[in-house]
XYZ file of C-alpha atoms in Angstrom:
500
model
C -32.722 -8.850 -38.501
C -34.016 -10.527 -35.502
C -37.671 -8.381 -33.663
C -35.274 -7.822 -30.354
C -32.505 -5.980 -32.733
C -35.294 -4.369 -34.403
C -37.018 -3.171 -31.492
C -33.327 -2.420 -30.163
C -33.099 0.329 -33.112
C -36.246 2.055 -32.724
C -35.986 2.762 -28.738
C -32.459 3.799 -29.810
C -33.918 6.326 -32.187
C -36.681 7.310 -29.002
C -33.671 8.024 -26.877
C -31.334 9.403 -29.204
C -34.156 12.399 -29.834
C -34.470 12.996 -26.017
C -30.807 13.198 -25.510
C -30.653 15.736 -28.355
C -33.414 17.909 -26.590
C -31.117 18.847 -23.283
C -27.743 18.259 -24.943
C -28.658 21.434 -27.293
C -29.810 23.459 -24.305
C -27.005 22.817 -21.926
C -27.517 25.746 -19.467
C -31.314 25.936 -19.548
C -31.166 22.139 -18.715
C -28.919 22.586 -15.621
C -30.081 25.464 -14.226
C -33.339 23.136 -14.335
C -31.225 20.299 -12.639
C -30.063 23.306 -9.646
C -33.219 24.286 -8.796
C -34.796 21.086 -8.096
C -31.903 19.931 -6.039
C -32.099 23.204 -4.218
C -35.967 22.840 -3.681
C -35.732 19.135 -2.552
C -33.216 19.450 0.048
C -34.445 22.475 1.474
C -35.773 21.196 4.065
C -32.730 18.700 5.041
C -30.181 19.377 7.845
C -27.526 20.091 5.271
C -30.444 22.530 3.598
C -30.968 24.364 6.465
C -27.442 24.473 7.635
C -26.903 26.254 4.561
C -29.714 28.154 4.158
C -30.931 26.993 0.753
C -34.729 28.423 1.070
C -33.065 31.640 0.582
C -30.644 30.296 -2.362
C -32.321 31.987 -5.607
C -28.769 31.289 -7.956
C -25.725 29.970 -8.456
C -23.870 33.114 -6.934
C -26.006 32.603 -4.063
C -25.039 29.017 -3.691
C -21.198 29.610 -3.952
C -21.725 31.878 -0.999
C -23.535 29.472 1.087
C -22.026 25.769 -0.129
C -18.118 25.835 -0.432
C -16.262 22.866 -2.074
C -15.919 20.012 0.191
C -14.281 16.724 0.130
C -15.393 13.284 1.483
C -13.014 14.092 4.930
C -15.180 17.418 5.065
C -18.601 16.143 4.032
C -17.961 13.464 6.723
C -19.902 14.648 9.506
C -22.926 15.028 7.540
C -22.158 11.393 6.183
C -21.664 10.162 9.513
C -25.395 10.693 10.519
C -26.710 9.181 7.560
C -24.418 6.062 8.007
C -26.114 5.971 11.867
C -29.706 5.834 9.889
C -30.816 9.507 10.613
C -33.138 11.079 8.465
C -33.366 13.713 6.055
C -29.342 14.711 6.758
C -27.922 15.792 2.693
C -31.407 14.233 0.926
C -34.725 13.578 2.237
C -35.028 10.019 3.836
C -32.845 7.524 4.077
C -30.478 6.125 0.763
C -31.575 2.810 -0.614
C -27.863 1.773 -0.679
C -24.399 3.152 0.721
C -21.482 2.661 -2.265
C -18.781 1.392 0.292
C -15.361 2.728 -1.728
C -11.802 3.338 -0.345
C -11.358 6.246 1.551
C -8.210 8.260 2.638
C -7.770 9.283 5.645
C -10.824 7.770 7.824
C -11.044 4.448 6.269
C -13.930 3.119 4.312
C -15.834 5.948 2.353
C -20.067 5.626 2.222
C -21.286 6.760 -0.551
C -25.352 7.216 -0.428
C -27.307 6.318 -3.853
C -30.985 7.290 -3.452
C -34.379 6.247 -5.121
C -33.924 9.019 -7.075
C -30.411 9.136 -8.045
C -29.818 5.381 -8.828
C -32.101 4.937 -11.807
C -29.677 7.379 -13.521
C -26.635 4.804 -13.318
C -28.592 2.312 -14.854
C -29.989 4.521 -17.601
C -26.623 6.050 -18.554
C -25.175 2.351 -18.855
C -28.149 2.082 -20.948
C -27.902 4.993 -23.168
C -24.506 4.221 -23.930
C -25.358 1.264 -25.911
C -28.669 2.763 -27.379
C -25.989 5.751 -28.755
C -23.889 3.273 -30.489
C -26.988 1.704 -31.562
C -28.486 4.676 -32.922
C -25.067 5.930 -34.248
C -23.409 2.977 -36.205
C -27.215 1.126 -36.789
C -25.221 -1.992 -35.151
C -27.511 -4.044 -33.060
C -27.045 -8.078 -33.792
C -25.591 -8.044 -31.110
C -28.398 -7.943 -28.450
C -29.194 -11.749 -29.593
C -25.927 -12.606 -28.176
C -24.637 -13.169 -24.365
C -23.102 -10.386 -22.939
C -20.282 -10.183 -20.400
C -20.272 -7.437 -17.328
C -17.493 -8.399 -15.220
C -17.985 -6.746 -11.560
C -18.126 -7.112 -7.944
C -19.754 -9.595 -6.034
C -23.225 -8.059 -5.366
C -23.743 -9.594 -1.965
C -24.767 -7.031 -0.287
C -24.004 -5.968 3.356
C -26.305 -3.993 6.331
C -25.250 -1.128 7.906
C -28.414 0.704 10.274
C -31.416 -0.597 8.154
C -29.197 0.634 4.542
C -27.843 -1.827 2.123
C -23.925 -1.590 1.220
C -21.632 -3.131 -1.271
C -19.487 -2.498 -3.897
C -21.323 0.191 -6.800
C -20.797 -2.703 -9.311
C -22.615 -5.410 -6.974
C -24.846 -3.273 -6.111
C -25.801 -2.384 -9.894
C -26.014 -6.108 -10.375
C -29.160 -6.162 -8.932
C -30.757 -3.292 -11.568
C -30.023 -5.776 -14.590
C -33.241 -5.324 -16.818
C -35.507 -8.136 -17.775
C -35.085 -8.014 -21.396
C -31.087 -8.273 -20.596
C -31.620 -11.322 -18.066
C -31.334 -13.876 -20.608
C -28.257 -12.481 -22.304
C -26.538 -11.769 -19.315
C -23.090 -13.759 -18.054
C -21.836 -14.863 -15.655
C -24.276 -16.309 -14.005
C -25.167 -14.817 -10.419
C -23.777 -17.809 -8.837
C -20.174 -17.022 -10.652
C -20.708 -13.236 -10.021
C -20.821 -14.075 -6.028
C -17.574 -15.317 -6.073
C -14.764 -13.031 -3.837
C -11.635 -14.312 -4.799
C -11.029 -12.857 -8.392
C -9.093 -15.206 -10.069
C -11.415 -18.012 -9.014
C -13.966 -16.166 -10.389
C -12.342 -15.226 -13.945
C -11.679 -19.304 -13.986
C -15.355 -20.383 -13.501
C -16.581 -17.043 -15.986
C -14.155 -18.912 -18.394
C -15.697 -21.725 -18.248
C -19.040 -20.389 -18.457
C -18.652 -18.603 -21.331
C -15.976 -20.865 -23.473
C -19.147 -22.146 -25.645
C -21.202 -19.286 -25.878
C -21.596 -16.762 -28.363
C -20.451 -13.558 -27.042
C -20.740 -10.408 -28.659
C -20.389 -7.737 -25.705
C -17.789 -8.264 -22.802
C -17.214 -5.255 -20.519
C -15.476 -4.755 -17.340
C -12.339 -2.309 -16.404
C -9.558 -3.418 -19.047
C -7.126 -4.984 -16.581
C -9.772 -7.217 -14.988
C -10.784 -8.049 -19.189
C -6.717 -8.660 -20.005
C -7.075 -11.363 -17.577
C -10.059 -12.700 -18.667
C -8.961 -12.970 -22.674
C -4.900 -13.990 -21.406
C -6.919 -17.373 -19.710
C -9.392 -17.651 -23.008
C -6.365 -17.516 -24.967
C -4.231 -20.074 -22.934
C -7.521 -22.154 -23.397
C -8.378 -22.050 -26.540
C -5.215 -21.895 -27.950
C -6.550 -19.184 -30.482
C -7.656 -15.321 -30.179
C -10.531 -14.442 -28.706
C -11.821 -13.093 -32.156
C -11.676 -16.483 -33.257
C -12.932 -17.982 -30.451
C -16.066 -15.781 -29.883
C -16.969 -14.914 -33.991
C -19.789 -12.122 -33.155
C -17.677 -10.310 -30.310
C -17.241 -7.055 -31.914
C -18.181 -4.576 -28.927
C -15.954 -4.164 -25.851
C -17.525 -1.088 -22.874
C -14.964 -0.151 -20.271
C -14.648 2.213 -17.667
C -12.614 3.174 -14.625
C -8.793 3.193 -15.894
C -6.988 4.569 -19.308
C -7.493 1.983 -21.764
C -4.693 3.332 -24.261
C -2.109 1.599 -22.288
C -4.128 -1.620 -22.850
C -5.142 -1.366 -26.594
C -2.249 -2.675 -28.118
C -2.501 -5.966 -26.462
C -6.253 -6.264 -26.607
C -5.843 -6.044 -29.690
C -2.950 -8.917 -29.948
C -5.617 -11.279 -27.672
C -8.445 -10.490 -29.927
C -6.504 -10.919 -33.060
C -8.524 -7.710 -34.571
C -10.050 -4.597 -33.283
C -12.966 -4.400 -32.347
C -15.472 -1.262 -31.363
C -15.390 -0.031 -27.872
C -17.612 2.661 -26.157
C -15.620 4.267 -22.917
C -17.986 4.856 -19.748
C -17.370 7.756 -16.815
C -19.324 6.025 -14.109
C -18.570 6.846 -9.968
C -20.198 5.524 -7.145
C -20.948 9.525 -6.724
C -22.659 9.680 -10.179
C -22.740 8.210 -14.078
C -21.141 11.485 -15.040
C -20.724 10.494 -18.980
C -20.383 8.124 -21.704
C -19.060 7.904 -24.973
C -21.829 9.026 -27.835
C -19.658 8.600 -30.774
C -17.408 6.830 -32.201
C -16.481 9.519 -34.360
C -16.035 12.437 -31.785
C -13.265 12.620 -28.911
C -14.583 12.434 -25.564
C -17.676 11.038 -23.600
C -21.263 13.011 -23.712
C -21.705 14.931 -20.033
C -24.805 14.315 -19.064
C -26.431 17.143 -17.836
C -29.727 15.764 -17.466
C -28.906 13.294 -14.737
C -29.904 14.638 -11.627
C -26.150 16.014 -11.188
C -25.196 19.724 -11.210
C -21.755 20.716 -11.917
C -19.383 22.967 -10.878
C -15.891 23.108 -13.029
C -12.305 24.888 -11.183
C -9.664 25.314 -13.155
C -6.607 22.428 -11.876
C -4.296 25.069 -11.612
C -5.602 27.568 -9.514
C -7.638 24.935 -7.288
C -5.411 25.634 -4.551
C -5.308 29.653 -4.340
C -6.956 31.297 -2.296
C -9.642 32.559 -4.326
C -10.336 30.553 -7.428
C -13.480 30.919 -9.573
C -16.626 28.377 -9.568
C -17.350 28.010 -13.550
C -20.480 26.850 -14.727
C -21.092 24.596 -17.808
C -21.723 27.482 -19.798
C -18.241 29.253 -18.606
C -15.981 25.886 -19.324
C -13.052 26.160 -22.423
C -11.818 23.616 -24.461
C -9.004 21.834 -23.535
C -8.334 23.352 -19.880
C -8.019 21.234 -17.609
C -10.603 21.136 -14.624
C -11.261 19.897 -11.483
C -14.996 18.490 -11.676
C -17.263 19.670 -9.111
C -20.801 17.757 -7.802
C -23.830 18.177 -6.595
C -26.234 15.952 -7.078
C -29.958 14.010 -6.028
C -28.329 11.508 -3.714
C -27.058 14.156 -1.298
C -23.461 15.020 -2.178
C -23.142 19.071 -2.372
C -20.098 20.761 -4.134
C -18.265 17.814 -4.078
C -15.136 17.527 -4.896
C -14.664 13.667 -6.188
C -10.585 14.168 -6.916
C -11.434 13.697 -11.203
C -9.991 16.454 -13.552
C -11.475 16.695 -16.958
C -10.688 18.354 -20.210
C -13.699 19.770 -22.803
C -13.200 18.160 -26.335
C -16.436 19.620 -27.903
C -19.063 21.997 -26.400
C -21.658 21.511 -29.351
C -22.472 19.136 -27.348
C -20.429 19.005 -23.909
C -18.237 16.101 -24.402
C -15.082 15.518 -21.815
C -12.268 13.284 -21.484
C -10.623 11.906 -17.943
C -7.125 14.064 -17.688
C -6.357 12.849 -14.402
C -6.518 12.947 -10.298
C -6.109 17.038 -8.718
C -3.411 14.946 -7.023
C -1.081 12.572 -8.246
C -2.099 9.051 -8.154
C -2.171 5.340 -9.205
C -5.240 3.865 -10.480
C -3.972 1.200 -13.371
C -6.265 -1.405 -11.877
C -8.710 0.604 -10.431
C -6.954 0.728 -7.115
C -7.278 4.680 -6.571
C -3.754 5.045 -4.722
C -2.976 8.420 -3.278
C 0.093 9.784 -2.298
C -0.299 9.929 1.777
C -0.969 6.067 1.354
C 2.217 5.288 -0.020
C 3.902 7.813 2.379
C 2.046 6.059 5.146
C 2.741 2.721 4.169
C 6.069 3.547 3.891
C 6.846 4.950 7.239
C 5.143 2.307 9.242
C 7.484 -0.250 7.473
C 10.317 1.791 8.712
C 9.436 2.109 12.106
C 11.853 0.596 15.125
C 14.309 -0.032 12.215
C 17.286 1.176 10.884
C 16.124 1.621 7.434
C 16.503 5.048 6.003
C 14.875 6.583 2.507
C 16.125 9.198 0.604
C 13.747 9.554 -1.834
C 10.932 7.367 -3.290
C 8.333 7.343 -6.017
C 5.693 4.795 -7.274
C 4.459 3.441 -10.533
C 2.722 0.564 -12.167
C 4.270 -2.562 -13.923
C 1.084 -3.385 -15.858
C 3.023 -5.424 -18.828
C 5.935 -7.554 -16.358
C 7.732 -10.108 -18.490
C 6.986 -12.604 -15.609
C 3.981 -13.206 -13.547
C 0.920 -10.964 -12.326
C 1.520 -6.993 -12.729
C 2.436 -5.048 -9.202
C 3.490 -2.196 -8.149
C 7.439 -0.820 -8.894
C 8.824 1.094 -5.686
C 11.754 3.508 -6.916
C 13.942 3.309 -3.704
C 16.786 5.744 -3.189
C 17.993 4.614 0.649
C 20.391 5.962 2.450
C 20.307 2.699 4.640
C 19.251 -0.505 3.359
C 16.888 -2.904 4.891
C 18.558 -6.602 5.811
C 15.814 -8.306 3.537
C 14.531 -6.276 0.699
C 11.826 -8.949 -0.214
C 10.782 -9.208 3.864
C 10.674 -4.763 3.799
C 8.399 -4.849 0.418
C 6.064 -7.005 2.141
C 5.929 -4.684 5.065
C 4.651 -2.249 2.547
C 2.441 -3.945 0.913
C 0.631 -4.966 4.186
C 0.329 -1.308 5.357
C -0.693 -0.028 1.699
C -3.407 -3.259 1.807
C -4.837 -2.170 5.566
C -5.231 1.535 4.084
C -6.731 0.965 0.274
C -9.470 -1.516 0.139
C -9.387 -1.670 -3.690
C -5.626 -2.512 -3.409
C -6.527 -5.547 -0.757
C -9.440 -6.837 -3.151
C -6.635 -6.833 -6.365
C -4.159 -8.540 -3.920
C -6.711 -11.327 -2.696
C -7.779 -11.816 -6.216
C -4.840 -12.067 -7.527
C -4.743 -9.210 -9.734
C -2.042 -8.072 -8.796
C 1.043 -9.055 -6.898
C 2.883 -7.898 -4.099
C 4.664 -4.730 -4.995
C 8.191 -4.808 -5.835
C 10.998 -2.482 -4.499
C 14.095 -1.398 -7.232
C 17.021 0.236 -5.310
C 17.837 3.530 -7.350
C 21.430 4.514 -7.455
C 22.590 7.421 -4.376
C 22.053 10.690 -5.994
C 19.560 8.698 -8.499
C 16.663 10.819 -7.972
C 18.816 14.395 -8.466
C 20.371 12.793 -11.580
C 16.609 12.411 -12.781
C 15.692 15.938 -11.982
C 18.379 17.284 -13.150
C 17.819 15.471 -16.242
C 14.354 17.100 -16.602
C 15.668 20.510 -15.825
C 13.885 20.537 -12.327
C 16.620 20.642 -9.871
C 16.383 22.526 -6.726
C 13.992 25.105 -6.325
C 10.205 24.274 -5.660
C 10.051 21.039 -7.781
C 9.465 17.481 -6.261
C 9.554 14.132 -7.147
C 6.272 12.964 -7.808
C 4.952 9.745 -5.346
C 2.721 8.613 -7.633
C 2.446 8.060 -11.534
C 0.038 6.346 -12.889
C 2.112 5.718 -16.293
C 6.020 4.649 -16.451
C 6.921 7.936 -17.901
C 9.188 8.522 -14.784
C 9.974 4.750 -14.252
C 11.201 4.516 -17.844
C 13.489 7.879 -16.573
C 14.994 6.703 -13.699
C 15.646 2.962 -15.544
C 17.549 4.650 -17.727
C 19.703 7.177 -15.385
C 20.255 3.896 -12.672
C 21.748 1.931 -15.646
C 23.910 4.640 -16.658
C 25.300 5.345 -13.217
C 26.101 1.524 -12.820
């Protein structure tokens, strides 16, 4: 055993012991975590606007703070993107998370002095856990992988801006400097598959033991190892036995990471946001990723199916059931207050508070990362149309993350009641207006992540054939725009070529 793997083990066992001391008092810890966010911001605009000096509970603060959404928090935002002070947290943010927005474009995101240590200690912890856990650590004398965004950083008013991953690029700790690939030179590099090419290279003859990165961005990483080597990965790097991921489902991926490896390896499954580092897997004997409660972050949990009555309930983390599915609510030290961030979650354990990642409160595609909502693909869609003849039925979206040829894309189910001239020419059309509204979607396009989306013509009467199919014919029931699986692809496959 090496001194750094040794040392590794011990702060693992420091950490472990302070985890254990909030995760076993859960409320006590965030009603700690509510009153100091209360106190601190009392005197901001948002504060005052809300009255929080005379907020004394959680009742108290329902009455005051309702949920809002980045289109509602705007205004607030807004001032703090011109460089006013003391607007949703005292000062200024040290950075703005610049993410895809909806319906106004880019979204800013502020991370503050006090809330950005947090992402970099969760990452942290994460490891420590498994550390601690499996008393696995030869792997901190290896190189280890992060794939992320460029972290080039932009200026907006005096504040810093960039992509959360480039941004946490520039928190890398000096006892992970040595180990850490690519190099920043390689990490600078916009166009994606340029960059997986030179990280290739980089790596080829090193000894990796931990590569992490969201798993579609890793697929292509191992598929060009692979083609290189001419061998699995496994084989290729002999100590790689650790793989962290965050951002998308990996279950859809396993099976082939698995096949590129050429045996499994251990993974630990992170919850990060640019809003927050919400959780992180602490076992890898246990379903679900640790909350953490202790983070600077106080949360608020609605049941997903009464989120849009009239009058739903606010639960607290001492109110939450297993397996119901929530939509996660957040307040936290960088400013954001009730926040709705669009995440549902289900409770696997509450002794401690673990969670899983059920889904979006609205349907969605986010196979790559790409956070596709449904008035995107409803925009997109109707701009493409306009001053034509072309005509649409019915429509509904889904990714081809496995395509027997070429890069993964997009499948468009099309039911049209008049055809476009050039289907290839009217998918493009799309795919221009869905790049112009979704950053994320542009940056997988540019760096050749993906490809342009493909359009398959579904049969007249397809979509009521499916439905019917289902037992969801008439009545209230819609076609969903947006999976983010090929559970209705797979459907509508199957009722096209039985109609043919």
């Amino acid at each position: 055993m090496s001194i750094k793997s040794f040392l590794a083990k011990q702060f693992a066992k420091k950490i472990h012991k302070k985890t254990l001391k909030w995760a076993q008092n859960p409320i006590e810890t965030q009603q700690k975590v509510f009153q100091d966010l209360i106190h601190q911001a009392s005197a901001t605009k948002f504060g005052k606007d809300h009255n929080f000096s005379k907020i004394q509970n959680f009742e108290d603060f329902t009455k005051e703070v309702p949920i809002r959404d980045y289109e509602e928090l705007k205004p607030y935002v807004d001032q703090v993107v011109k460089g006013e002070k003391n607007i949703l947290w005292k000062g200024k943010p040290l950075y703005f998370a610049k993410t895809s927005g909806t319906t106004s474009g880019a979204k800013y995101i502020p991370l503050t002095k006090e809330s950005m240590p947090f992402h970099i200690e969760a990452a942290r912890n994460a490891i420590l856990s498994y550390i601690n856990e499996t008393g696995k650590a030869d792997f901190v004398d290896g190189k280890m992988i992060f794939l992320q965004g460029s972290p080039i950083l932009e200026e907006k008013n005096g504040i810093k801006l960039g992509r959360l991953s480039g941004i946490v690029a520039h928190f890398v700790p000096k006892y992970l400097q040595k180990n850490r690939m690519p190099s920043w030179e390689t990490n600078c590099i916009e166009d994606w598959e340029t960059k997986v090419n030179t990280v290739v290279e980089e790596t080829y003859n090193e000894n990796m033991t931990v590569i992490s990165g969201i798993p579609s961005w890793v697929q292509m990483y191992f598929e060009k190892l692979h083609h290189k080597a001419g061998k699995p990965v496994g084989e290729l790097f002999k100590n790689f036995n650790l793989f962290i991921y965050g951002g998308v489902n990996y279950q859809p991926y396993r099976a082939k990471f698995e096949n590129l490896i050429g045996r499994k390896v251990d993974s630990i499954e992170l919850f990060p946001a640019s809003e927050g580092f919400f959780a992180y897997q602490d076992s890898q004997k246990e379903k679900g990723m640790l909350l953490l409660l202790n983070s600077g972050i106080f949360y608020e949990f609605v049941k997903a199916d009464e989120f849009f009555a009239e009058n739903y309930k606010r639960h607290t983390i001492g109110e939450v059931e297993l397996g119901v599915n929530y939509v996660l609510i957040i307040s936290t030290n960088a400013g954001l207050w009730a926040y709705n961030i669009g995440d549902t979650v289900q409770f696997t354990t509450i002794k401690p508070y673990r969670v899983i990642v059920s889904g979006r409160i609205k349907h969605y595609i986010s196979a790559f990362g790409e956070h596709i909502i449904g008035k995107e693909v409803e925009s997109a869609l109707q701009e493409a149309m306009q001053n034509t003849q072309v005509r649409v039925n019915e429509f509904t979206v889904a990714p081809q993350i496995s395509p027997i040829n070429g890069l993964p894309y997009h499948e468009w189910f099309i039911e049209f009641e008049n055809e476009p001239e050039n289907i290839e020419n009217f998918a493009l059309q799309i795919d221009n207006a869905m790049r112009k509204q979704n950053a994320y979607y542009d940056d997988l396009i540019v760096g050749h992540v993906l490809r342009t989306l493909v359009i398959t013509k579904v049969n007249k009467n397809g979509f009521q054939d499916y439905m019917k199919s289902i037992g969801k014919l008439g009545g209230q029931n819609k076609i969903p725009r947006l999976s983010n699986d090929r559970n209705i692809a797979q459907k509508l496959e199957k009722v096209n070529y039985d109609t043919k």
